[in-house]
Coordinates of N, CA and C in Angstrom, one line a residue:
M26 N 0.8 -1.2 0.0 CA 0.0 0.0 0.0 C 0.9 1.2 0.0
S27 N 0.5 2.2 -0.9 CA 1.3 3.5 -0.9 C 0.7 4.4 0.1
E28 N 1.3 5.6 0.3 CA 0.8 6.6 1.2 C -0.6 7.0 0.8
A29 N -1.0 6.9 -0.5 CA -2.3 7.3 -0.9 C -3.4 6.3 -0.7
G30 N -3.0 5.1 -0.2 CA -3.9 4.0 0.1 C -3.8 2.9 -0.9
W31 N -4.7 1.9 -0.7 CA -4.7 0.7 -1.6 C -5.2 1.1 -2.9
A32 N -4.5 0.7 -4.0 CA -4.8 0.9 -5.4 C -5.6 -0.3 -5.9
I33 N -6.8 0.0 -6.5 CA -7.7 -1.0 -6.9 C -8.0 -0.9 -8.4
M34 N -8.1 -2.0 -9.1 CA -8.5 -2.0 -10.5 C -9.8 -2.7 -10.7
L35 N -10.8 -2.1 -11.4 CA -12.1 -2.7 -11.6 C -12.1 -3.3 -13.0
V36 N -12.6 -4.6 -13.1 CA -12.7 -5.2 -14.4 C -14.2 -5.7 -14.6
D37 N -14.9 -5.1 -15.5 CA -16.3 -5.5 -15.7 C -16.7 -4.9 -17.1
D38 N -17.5 -5.6 -17.9 CA -17.8 -5.0 -19.2 C -19.0 -4.1 -19.2
H39 N -19.6 -3.9 -18.0 CA -20.7 -2.9 -17.9 C -20.2 -1.7 -17.1
A40 N -20.2 -0.6 -17.8 CA -19.7 0.7 -17.2 C -20.6 1.1 -16.0
V41 N -21.9 0.8 -16.1 CA -22.8 1.2 -15.0 C -22.4 0.4 -13.7
V42 N -22.1 -0.9 -13.9 CA -21.7 -1.7 -12.8 C -20.4 -1.2 -12.1
R43 N -19.5 -0.9 -13.0 CA -18.2 -0.4 -12.5 C -18.4 0.9 -11.7
E44 N -19.3 1.8 -12.2 CA -19.6 3.0 -11.5 C -20.2 2.8 -10.2
G45 N -21.0 1.8 -10.1 CA -21.7 1.5 -8.8 C -20.7 1.0 -7.7
Y46 N -19.9 0.1 -8.1 CA -19.0 -0.4 -7.0 C -17.7 0.5 -6.8
R47 N -17.4 1.3 -7.8 CA -16.4 2.4 -7.6 C -16.9 3.3 -6.5
S48 N -18.2 3.7 -6.6 CA -18.8 4.6 -5.6 C -18.7 4.0 -4.2
V49 N -19.0 2.7 -4.1 CA -19.0 2.1 -2.8 C -17.6 2.0 -2.3
L50 N -16.7 1.7 -3.1 CA -15.3 1.5 -2.6 C -14.6 2.8 -2.2
Q51 N -14.8 3.8 -3.0 CA -14.1 5.1 -2.8 C -14.7 5.8 -1.6
K52 N -15.8 5.3 -1.0 CA -16.3 5.9 0.3 C -15.5 5.3 1.5
Q53 N -14.7 4.2 1.2 CA -14.0 3.6 2.3 C -12.6 4.2 2.4
P54 N -12.2 4.6 3.6 CA -10.9 5.2 3.8 C -9.8 4.3 3.4
G55 N -8.8 4.8 2.6 CA -7.7 4.0 2.2 C -7.8 3.2 0.9
L56 N -9.0 3.3 0.3 CA -9.2 2.6 -1.0 C -9.4 3.6 -2.1
R57 N -8.7 3.4 -3.2 CA -8.8 4.3 -4.4 C -8.8 3.4 -5.7
V58 N -9.7 3.8 -6.6 CA -9.7 3.1 -7.9 C -8.8 3.8 -8.8
V59 N -7.8 3.0 -9.3 CA -6.8 3.6 -10.2 C -6.9 3.2 -11.6
A60 N -7.7 2.2 -11.9 CA -7.8 1.8 -13.3 C -9.1 1.0 -13.5
E61 N -9.6 1.0 -14.7 CA -10.8 0.2 -15.0 C -10.6 -0.5 -16.4
A62 N -11.1 -1.7 -16.5 CA -11.0 -2.4 -17.8 C -12.4 -3.1 -18.1
S63 N -12.7 -3.2 -19.4 CA -14.0 -3.8 -19.8 C -13.9 -5.2 -20.3
D64 N -12.6 -5.8 -20.3 CA -12.5 -7.2 -20.7 C -11.2 -7.7 -20.2
G65 N -11.0 -9.0 -20.3 CA -9.8 -9.7 -19.8 C -8.5 -9.2 -20.4
A66 N -8.5 -9.0 -21.7 CA -7.2 -8.5 -22.4 C -6.8 -7.2 -21.9
E67 N -7.8 -6.3 -21.8 CA -7.5 -4.9 -21.3 C -7.0 -5.0 -19.8
A68 N -7.6 -5.9 -19.0 CA -7.2 -6.0 -17.6 C -5.8 -6.5 -17.5
Y69 N -5.4 -7.4 -18.3 CA -4.0 -7.9 -18.3 C -3.0 -6.8 -18.6
R70 N -3.4 -6.0 -19.7 CA -2.5 -4.9 -20.1 C -2.4 -3.8 -19.0
L71 N -3.5 -3.4 -18.5 CA -3.5 -2.4 -17.5 C -2.9 -2.8 -16.2
F72 N -3.0 -4.1 -15.8 CA -2.4 -4.6 -14.6 C -0.8 -4.4 -14.7
K73 N -0.3 -4.7 -15.9 CA 1.2 -4.6 -16.0 C 1.6 -3.1 -16.0
E74 N 0.7 -2.2 -16.4 CA 1.0 -0.8 -16.4 C 1.0 -0.2 -15.0
C75 N -0.1 -0.5 -14.3 CA -0.3 0.2 -13.0 C -0.1 -0.6 -11.7
T76 N 0.1 -2.0 -11.9 CA 0.3 -2.9 -10.8 C -0.5 -2.5 -9.5
P77 N -1.9 -2.6 -9.6 CA -2.7 -2.3 -8.5 C -2.5 -3.3 -7.3
D78 N -2.9 -2.9 -6.1 CA -2.8 -3.8 -5.0 C -3.9 -4.9 -5.1
L79 N -5.0 -4.6 -5.7 CA -6.1 -5.6 -5.8 C -6.9 -5.4 -7.1
I80 N -7.3 -6.5 -7.7 CA -8.1 -6.5 -8.9 C -9.5 -7.0 -8.5
I81 N -10.5 -6.3 -8.8 CA -11.9 -6.9 -8.7 C -12.4 -7.3 -10.1
M82 N -12.6 -8.6 -10.3 CA -12.7 -9.1 -11.6 C -14.1 -9.8 -11.8
D83 N -14.8 -9.4 -12.9 CA -16.0 -10.1 -13.3 C -15.5 -11.4 -14.1
L84 N -16.4 -12.4 -14.3 CA -16.0 -13.6 -15.0 C -16.5 -13.6 -16.5
S85 N -17.8 -13.2 -16.7 CA -18.3 -13.3 -18.0 C -18.2 -11.9 -18.7
M86 N -17.3 -11.9 -19.7 CA -17.0 -10.7 -20.5 C -16.7 -11.1 -21.9
P87 N -16.9 -10.2 -22.9 CA -16.6 -10.5 -24.3 C -15.1 -10.8 -24.4
G88 N -14.8 -11.7 -25.4 CA -13.4 -12.0 -25.6 C -12.9 -12.8 -24.5
I89 N -11.7 -12.4 -24.0 CA -11.1 -13.1 -22.8 C -11.9 -12.9 -21.6
G90 N -12.4 -14.0 -21.0 CA -13.2 -13.9 -19.8 C -12.3 -13.8 -18.5
G91 N -13.0 -13.7 -17.4 CA -12.3 -13.5 -16.2 C -11.3 -14.6 -15.8
L92 N -11.7 -15.9 -16.0 CA -10.9 -17.0 -15.6 C -9.5 -16.9 -16.3
E93 N -9.6 -16.7 -17.6 CA -8.4 -16.7 -18.4 C -7.5 -15.5 -18.0
A94 N -8.2 -14.3 -17.7 CA -7.5 -13.1 -17.3 C -6.8 -13.4 -16.0
I95 N -7.5 -14.0 -15.0 CA -6.9 -14.4 -13.7 C -5.6 -15.2 -13.9
R96 N -5.8 -16.2 -14.8 CA -4.6 -17.2 -15.1 C -3.4 -16.4 -15.6
R97 N -3.7 -15.5 -16.6 CA -2.6 -14.8 -17.2 C -1.9 -13.8 -16.2
I98 N -2.7 -13.1 -15.5 CA -2.2 -12.1 -14.5 C -1.4 -12.8 -13.4
R99 N -1.9 -14.0 -13.0 CA -1.1 -14.7 -11.9 C 0.2 -15.4 -12.5
Q100 N 0.2 -15.7 -13.8 CA 1.4 -16.2 -14.4 C 2.4 -15.0 -14.5
W101 N 2.0 -13.8 -14.7 CA 2.9 -12.7 -14.8 C 3.4 -12.2 -13.4
D102 N 2.4 -12.3 -12.5 CA 2.8 -11.9 -11.1 C 2.1 -12.8 -10.1
K103 N 2.8 -13.8 -9.6 CA 2.3 -14.8 -8.7 C 1.7 -14.2 -7.4
A104 N 2.1 -12.9 -7.1 CA 1.6 -12.3 -5.8 C 0.3 -11.4 -6.1
A105 N -0.1 -11.4 -7.3 CA -1.3 -10.6 -7.6 C -2.5 -11.0 -6.8
K106 N -3.2 -10.0 -6.3 CA -4.4 -10.3 -5.5 C -5.7 -10.0 -6.3
I107 N -6.5 -11.0 -6.5 CA -7.7 -10.9 -7.3 C -8.9 -11.4 -6.6
L108 N -9.9 -10.5 -6.6 CA -11.2 -10.8 -6.0 C -12.3 -10.9 -7.1
V109 N -12.9 -12.0 -7.3 CA -14.0 -12.2 -8.3 C -15.3 -11.6 -7.8
F110 N -15.9 -10.8 -8.6 CA -17.2 -10.2 -8.3 C -18.1 -10.4 -9.5
T111 N -19.1 -11.4 -9.3 CA -19.8 -11.9 -10.5 C -21.2 -12.2 -10.2
M112 N -22.0 -12.4 -11.3 CA -23.4 -12.8 -11.1 C -23.5 -14.3 -10.9
H113 N -22.5 -15.1 -11.2 CA -22.5 -16.6 -11.1 C -22.6 -17.1 -9.7
Q114 N -23.8 -17.6 -9.3 CA -24.0 -18.2 -8.0 C -23.8 -19.7 -8.0
N115 N -22.9 -20.1 -8.8 CA -22.6 -21.6 -8.9 C -21.3 -21.9 -8.2
A116 N -21.3 -22.8 -7.3 CA -20.1 -23.1 -6.5 C -19.0 -23.5 -7.4
G117 N -19.3 -24.2 -8.6 CA -18.3 -24.6 -9.5 C -17.4 -23.5 -10.1
F118 N -18.1 -22.3 -10.3 CA -17.3 -21.2 -10.8 C -16.4 -20.7 -9.8
A119 N -16.8 -20.7 -8.5 CA -15.9 -20.3 -7.4 C -14.7 -21.2 -7.3
V120 N -14.9 -22.5 -7.5 CA -13.8 -23.5 -7.4 C -12.8 -23.1 -8.6
Q121 N -13.3 -22.9 -9.8 CA -12.5 -22.6 -10.9 C -11.7 -21.3 -10.7
A122 N -12.4 -20.3 -10.2 CA -11.7 -19.0 -9.9 C -10.6 -19.1 -8.9
I123 N -10.8 -19.8 -7.8 CA -9.8 -20.0 -6.8 C -8.7 -20.8 -7.4
R124 N -9.0 -21.8 -8.2 CA -8.0 -22.7 -8.8 C -7.1 -21.9 -9.8
A125 N -7.7 -20.9 -10.5 CA -7.0 -20.1 -11.4 C -6.1 -19.1 -10.7
G126 N -6.4 -18.8 -9.4 CA -5.5 -17.9 -8.7 C -6.2 -16.7 -7.9
A127 N -7.6 -16.7 -8.0 CA -8.3 -15.7 -7.3 C -8.2 -15.9 -5.8
R128 N -8.3 -14.9 -5.0 CA -8.2 -15.0 -3.5 C -9.6 -14.8 -2.9
G129 N -10.6 -14.5 -3.7 CA -11.9 -14.3 -3.2 C -13.0 -14.4 -4.2
Y130 N -14.2 -14.6 -3.8 CA -15.4 -14.8 -4.7 C -16.6 -14.2 -4.1
V131 N -17.2 -13.2 -4.6 CA -18.4 -12.5 -4.1 C -19.4 -12.4 -5.2
T132 N -20.7 -12.7 -4.9 CA -21.7 -12.6 -6.0 C -22.3 -11.2 -6.0
K133 N -22.8 -10.8 -7.1 CA -23.3 -9.4 -7.2 C -24.6 -9.2 -6.5
T134 N -25.2 -10.3 -6.0 CA -26.5 -10.2 -5.3 C -26.1 -9.9 -3.8
S135 N -24.9 -10.0 -3.4 CA -24.5 -9.7 -2.0 C -24.6 -8.2 -1.7
P136 N -24.9 -7.9 -0.4 CA -24.9 -6.5 -0.1 C -23.6 -5.8 -0.2
P137 N -23.5 -4.5 -0.3 CA -22.3 -3.8 -0.5 C -21.3 -4.0 0.6
E138 N -21.7 -4.2 1.8 CA -20.8 -4.4 2.9 C -20.0 -5.8 2.8
T139 N -20.7 -6.7 2.1 CA -20.0 -8.0 1.9 C -18.8 -7.8 0.9
L140 N -19.0 -7.0 -0.1 CA -18.0 -6.7 -1.1 C -16.8 -6.0 -0.4
V141 N -17.2 -5.0 0.4 CA -16.1 -4.2 1.1 C -15.3 -5.1 2.1
R142 N -16.0 -5.9 2.8 CA -15.4 -6.9 3.8 C -14.4 -7.8 3.0
A143 N -14.9 -8.3 1.9 CA -14.1 -9.2 1.1 C -12.8 -8.5 0.5
V144 N -13.0 -7.3 0.1 CA -11.8 -6.5 -0.4 C -10.8 -6.3 0.8
M145 N -11.2 -6.0 2.0 CA -10.3 -5.9 3.1 C -9.7 -7.2 3.4
D146 N -10.4 -8.3 3.4 CA -9.9 -9.6 3.7 C -8.8 -10.0 2.7
V147 N -9.1 -9.8 1.4 CA -8.1 -10.2 0.4 C -6.8 -9.3 0.5
L148 N -7.0 -8.0 0.7 CA -5.9 -7.2 0.9 C -5.0 -7.6 2.1
A149 N -5.7 -8.2 3.1 CA -5.0 -8.6 4.3 C -4.4 -10.0 4.1
G150 N -4.5 -10.6 2.9 CA -4.0 -11.9 2.7 C -4.9 -13.1 3.0
R151 N -6.1 -12.8 3.3 CA -7.1 -13.9 3.6 C -7.9 -14.2 2.4
V152 N -8.5 -15.4 2.3 CA -9.4 -15.8 1.3 C -10.8 -15.4 1.7
A153 N -11.6 -14.8 0.8 CA -12.9 -14.3 1.1 C -14.0 -14.9 0.2
I154 N -15.0 -15.5 0.7 CA -16.1 -16.1 0.0 C -17.4 -15.6 0.5
S155 N -18.3 -15.1 -0.4 CA -19.5 -14.6 0.1 C -20.4 -15.7 0.7
P156 N -21.2 -15.5 1.7 CA -22.0 -16.5 2.4 C -22.8 -17.4 1.5
D157 N -23.4 -16.8 0.4 CA -24.2 -17.7 -0.4 C -23.4 -18.7 -1.2
I158 N -22.2 -18.3 -1.6 CA -21.3 -19.3 -2.3 C -20.7 -20.3 -1.3
D159 N -20.4 -19.9 -0.1 CA -20.0 -20.8 1.0 C -21.0 -21.9 1.2
H160 N -22.3 -21.5 1.2 CA -23.4 -22.4 1.4 C -23.4 -23.4 0.2
E161 N -23.3 -22.9 -1.0 CA -23.3 -23.7 -2.2 C -22.1 -24.7 -2.2
L162 N -21.0 -24.2 -1.8 CA -19.8 -25.1 -1.8 C -20.0 -26.3 -0.8
A163 N -20.6 -26.0 0.4 CA -20.9 -27.0 1.3 C -21.9 -28.0 0.8
L164 N -22.9 -27.6 0.1 CA -23.9 -28.5 -0.5 C -23.3 -29.3 -1.6
S165 N -22.4 -28.7 -2.4 CA -21.8 -29.5 -3.5 C -20.9 -30.6 -2.9
R166 N -20.2 -30.3 -1.8 CA -19.4 -31.3 -1.2 C -20.3 -32.5 -0.7
L167 N -21.4 -32.2 -0.1 CA -22.3 -33.2 0.4 C -22.9 -34.0 -0.7
A168 N -23.2 -33.4 -1.8 CA -23.8 -34.1 -3.0 C -22.8 -35.1 -3.5
G169 N -21.5 -34.8 -3.5 CA -20.4 -35.7 -3.9 C -20.4 -36.0 -5.4
E170 N -21.1 -35.1 -6.2 CA -21.2 -35.4 -7.6 C -20.1 -34.6 -8.3
S171 N -19.4 -35.4 -9.2 CA -18.3 -34.8 -10.0 C -18.9 -33.9 -11.0
S172 N -18.3 -32.7 -11.2 CA -18.9 -31.7 -12.2 C -17.7 -31.3 -13.1
A173 N -18.1 -30.5 -14.1 CA -17.2 -30.0 -15.1 C -16.1 -29.1 -14.3
T174 N -16.6 -28.4 -13.3 CA -15.7 -27.5 -12.6 C -14.7 -28.3 -11.7
D175 N -15.0 -29.5 -11.5 CA -14.1 -30.3 -10.7 C -13.0 -30.9 -11.5
V176 N -13.3 -31.3 -12.8 CA -12.4 -32.1 -13.6 C -11.6 -31.3 -14.6
L177 N -12.1 -30.1 -14.9 CA -11.4 -29.3 -16.0 C -10.5 -28.3 -15.3
T178 N -9.4 -28.0 -16.0 CA -8.4 -27.0 -15.6 C -9.0 -25.6 -16.0
A179 N -8.4 -24.5 -15.4 CA -8.9 -23.2 -15.7 C -8.9 -22.9 -17.2
R180 N -7.9 -23.3 -17.9 CA -7.8 -23.1 -19.4 C -8.9 -23.9 -20.1
E181 N -9.1 -25.1 -19.7 CA -10.1 -26.0 -20.3 C -11.5 -25.4 -20.0
F182 N -11.7 -24.9 -18.8 CA -13.0 -24.3 -18.5 C -13.3 -23.1 -19.3
E183 N -12.3 -22.3 -19.6 CA -12.4 -21.1 -20.4 C -12.8 -21.5 -21.9
V184 N -12.1 -22.5 -22.4 CA -12.5 -23.0 -23.7 C -13.9 -23.5 -23.7
L185 N -14.3 -24.2 -22.7 CA -15.7 -24.6 -22.6 C -16.7 -23.5 -22.6
R186 N -16.4 -22.4 -21.8 CA -17.2 -21.2 -21.8 C -17.4 -20.6 -23.2
L187 N -16.3 -20.5 -23.9 CA -16.3 -20.0 -25.3 C -17.1 -20.9 -26.3
L188 N -16.9 -22.2 -26.1 CA -17.7 -23.1 -26.9 C -19.2 -23.0 -26.7
L189 N -19.5 -22.8 -25.4 CA -20.9 -22.7 -25.1 C -21.5 -21.4 -25.6
A190 N -20.6 -20.4 -25.8 CA -21.0 -19.1 -26.3 C -21.0 -19.1 -27.9
E191 N -20.9 -20.3 -28.4 CA -20.9 -20.6 -29.9 C -19.8 -19.9 -30.6
R192 N -18.6 -19.8 -30.0 CA -17.5 -19.3 -30.7 C -16.9 -20.4 -31.5
S193 N -16.4 -20.1 -32.7 CA -15.7 -21.1 -33.6 C -14.3 -21.4 -33.1
T194 N -13.8 -22.5 -33.6 CA -12.4 -22.9 -33.2 C -11.5 -21.8 -33.5
E195 N -11.6 -21.1 -34.6 CA -10.7 -20.1 -35.0 C -10.8 -18.9 -34.1
E196 N -12.1 -18.5 -33.8 CA -12.3 -17.4 -32.9 C -11.7 -17.6 -31.5
I197 N -11.9 -18.8 -31.0 CA -11.3 -19.2 -29.7 C -9.8 -19.2 -29.7
A198 N -9.2 -19.7 -30.8 CA -7.8 -19.7 -30.9 C -7.2 -18.3 -30.9
E199 N -7.9 -17.4 -31.6 CA -7.5 -16.0 -31.7 C -7.6 -15.3 -30.3
T200 N -8.7 -15.6 -29.6 CA -8.9 -15.0 -28.3 C -7.9 -15.4 -27.3
L201 N -7.5 -16.7 -27.3 CA -6.6 -17.2 -26.3 C -5.1 -17.3 -26.8
H202 N -4.9 -16.8 -28.0 CA -3.5 -16.7 -28.5 C -2.9 -18.1 -28.6
V203 N -3.7 -19.1 -29.1 CA -3.2 -20.4 -29.3 C -3.5 -20.9 -30.7
S204 N -3.1 -22.0 -31.2 CA -3.4 -22.5 -32.5 C -4.8 -23.1 -32.6
P205 N -5.4 -23.1 -33.7 CA -6.7 -23.8 -33.9 C -6.6 -25.3 -33.5
K206 N -5.4 -25.9 -33.8 CA -5.2 -27.3 -33.5 C -5.3 -27.5 -32.0
T207 N -4.7 -26.6 -31.2 CA -4.7 -26.7 -29.8 C -6.1 -26.6 -29.2
V208 N -6.9 -25.7 -29.8 CA -8.3 -25.6 -29.4 C -9.1 -26.9 -29.7
A209 N -8.9 -27.4 -30.9 CA -9.5 -28.7 -31.3 C -9.1 -29.8 -30.3
N210 N -7.9 -29.9 -30.0 CA -7.4 -30.9 -29.0 C -8.1 -30.7 -27.7
L211 N -8.2 -29.4 -27.2 CA -8.8 -29.2 -25.9 C -10.3 -29.5 -26.0
H212 N -10.9 -29.2 -27.1 CA -12.3 -29.5 -27.3 C -12.6 -31.0 -27.1
S213 N -11.7 -31.8 -27.7 CA -11.9 -33.3 -27.6 C -11.6 -33.7 -26.1
L214 N -10.5 -33.1 -25.6 CA -10.2 -33.4 -24.2 C -11.3 -33.1 -23.2
I215 N -11.9 -32.0 -23.4 CA -13.0 -31.6 -22.5 C -14.2 -32.6 -22.6
K216 N -14.5 -33.0 -23.8 CA -15.6 -34.0 -24.0 C -15.3 -35.3 -23.4
G217 N -14.0 -35.7 -23.5 CA -13.5 -36.9 -22.9 C -13.6 -36.9 -21.4
K218 N -13.2 -35.8 -20.8 CA -13.2 -35.7 -19.4 C -14.6 -35.7 -18.8
L219 N -15.5 -35.1 -19.6 CA -16.9 -35.0 -19.1 C -17.8 -36.2 -19.5
G220 N -17.2 -37.1 -20.3 CA -17.9 -38.3 -20.7 C -19.0 -38.0 -21.7
V221 N -18.9 -37.0 -22.6 CA -19.9 -36.8 -23.6 C -19.3 -37.0 -25.0
E222 N -20.1 -37.2 -26.0 CA -19.6 -37.5 -27.3 C -19.9 -36.4 -28.3
S223 N -20.8 -35.5 -28.0 CA -21.2 -34.5 -29.0 C -21.4 -33.2 -28.3
D224 N -21.4 -32.1 -29.1 CA -21.6 -30.8 -28.5 C -23.0 -30.6 -27.9
I225 N -24.0 -31.3 -28.5 CA -25.4 -31.2 -27.9 C -25.4 -31.8 -26.5
E226 N -24.7 -32.9 -26.3 CA -24.5 -33.5 -25.0 C -23.8 -32.5 -24.0
L227 N -22.8 -31.8 -24.6 CA -22.0 -30.8 -23.8 C -22.9 -29.7 -23.3
V228 N -23.8 -29.2 -24.2 CA -24.8 -28.2 -23.8 C -25.7 -28.7 -22.7
R229 N -26.2 -29.9 -22.9 CA -27.1 -30.5 -21.9 C -26.5 -30.6 -20.6
L230 N -25.2 -31.0 -20.6 CA -24.5 -31.2 -19.3 C -24.3 -29.8 -18.7
A231 N -24.0 -28.8 -19.5 CA -23.7 -27.5 -19.0 C -25.0 -26.9 -18.4
L232 N -26.1 -27.2 -19.0 CA -27.4 -26.7 -18.5 C -27.7 -27.4 -17.1
R233 N -27.5 -28.7 -17.1 CA -27.8 -29.6 -15.9 C -27.0 -29.1 -14.7
Q234 N -25.7 -28.7 -15.0 CA -24.8 -28.4 -13.9 C -24.8 -26.9 -13.6
G235 N -25.6 -26.1 -14.3 CA -25.8 -24.7 -14.0 C -24.6 -23.8 -14.6
I236 N -23.8 -24.4 -15.4 CA -22.7 -23.7 -16.1 C -23.3 -22.8 -17.1
L237 N -24.4 -23.3 -17.8 CA -25.1 -22.5 -18.8 C -26.5 -22.5 -18.4
T238 N -27.2 -21.4 -18.5 CA -28.6 -21.2 -18.2 C -29.4 -21.1 -19.5
Q239 N -30.7 -21.3 -19.3 CA -31.6 -21.1 -20.5 C -31.5 -19.7 -21.0
V240 N -31.3 -18.7 -20.1 CA -31.1 -17.3 -20.5 C -29.9 -17.2 -21.4
D241 N -28.7 -17.8 -21.0 CA -27.5 -17.7 -21.7 C -27.7 -18.3 -23.1
L242 N -28.5 -19.4 -23.1 CA -28.7 -20.1 -24.4 C -29.6 -19.3 -25.3
G243 N -30.5 -18.5 -24.8 CA -31.3 -17.7 -25.6 C -30.5 -16.5 -26.2
E244 N -29.5 -16.1 -25.4 CA -28.7 -14.9 -25.9 C -27.6 -15.3 -26.8
A245 N -27.2 -16.6 -26.8 CA -26.0 -17.0 -27.6 C -26.3 -16.8 -29.0

């Protein structure tokens, strides 16, 4: 932390959302927003430029999503502190985010004080999970059912997210800066790990496990 306080970067593709939690955070003594990004690629670039103390990261964004951005930022700086702030109330997304390197996970339905508390916890070196997700994680452990978020790596899960968004192999390759062959191999690997043989089965599994909702399907 500098003399001016903790420097925070906001990453969300909705400007209105960023404005809302910027207002909440800047009312807290010692917190200041120094940068904002609307997608994962911009987040990665700005992080290297301004090296904030904390990144508050959405997951679902155009192009490079939050999971891939977390993975890249943590590869560049293993000490980077990232708090996910997202609409996804699925425990599996929290597992993937923590696995990718996030130190906290808060849902956007949480009250403002939950976000502020999580920010302070992550800055202090603690892991912060909002109560609703903590509950979901406990239920998922009791269920004992293996899910896509259990068996896929962060990179594989990001490819799955893009596939479910109906991105082509070439588009995914360009987004992730890999070859189309790598994407095709990952596509096959994902289906193998999940025990499905077709993309239709992949969509059904994603719907069943809450990775994809009917709303997402309608917007795709």
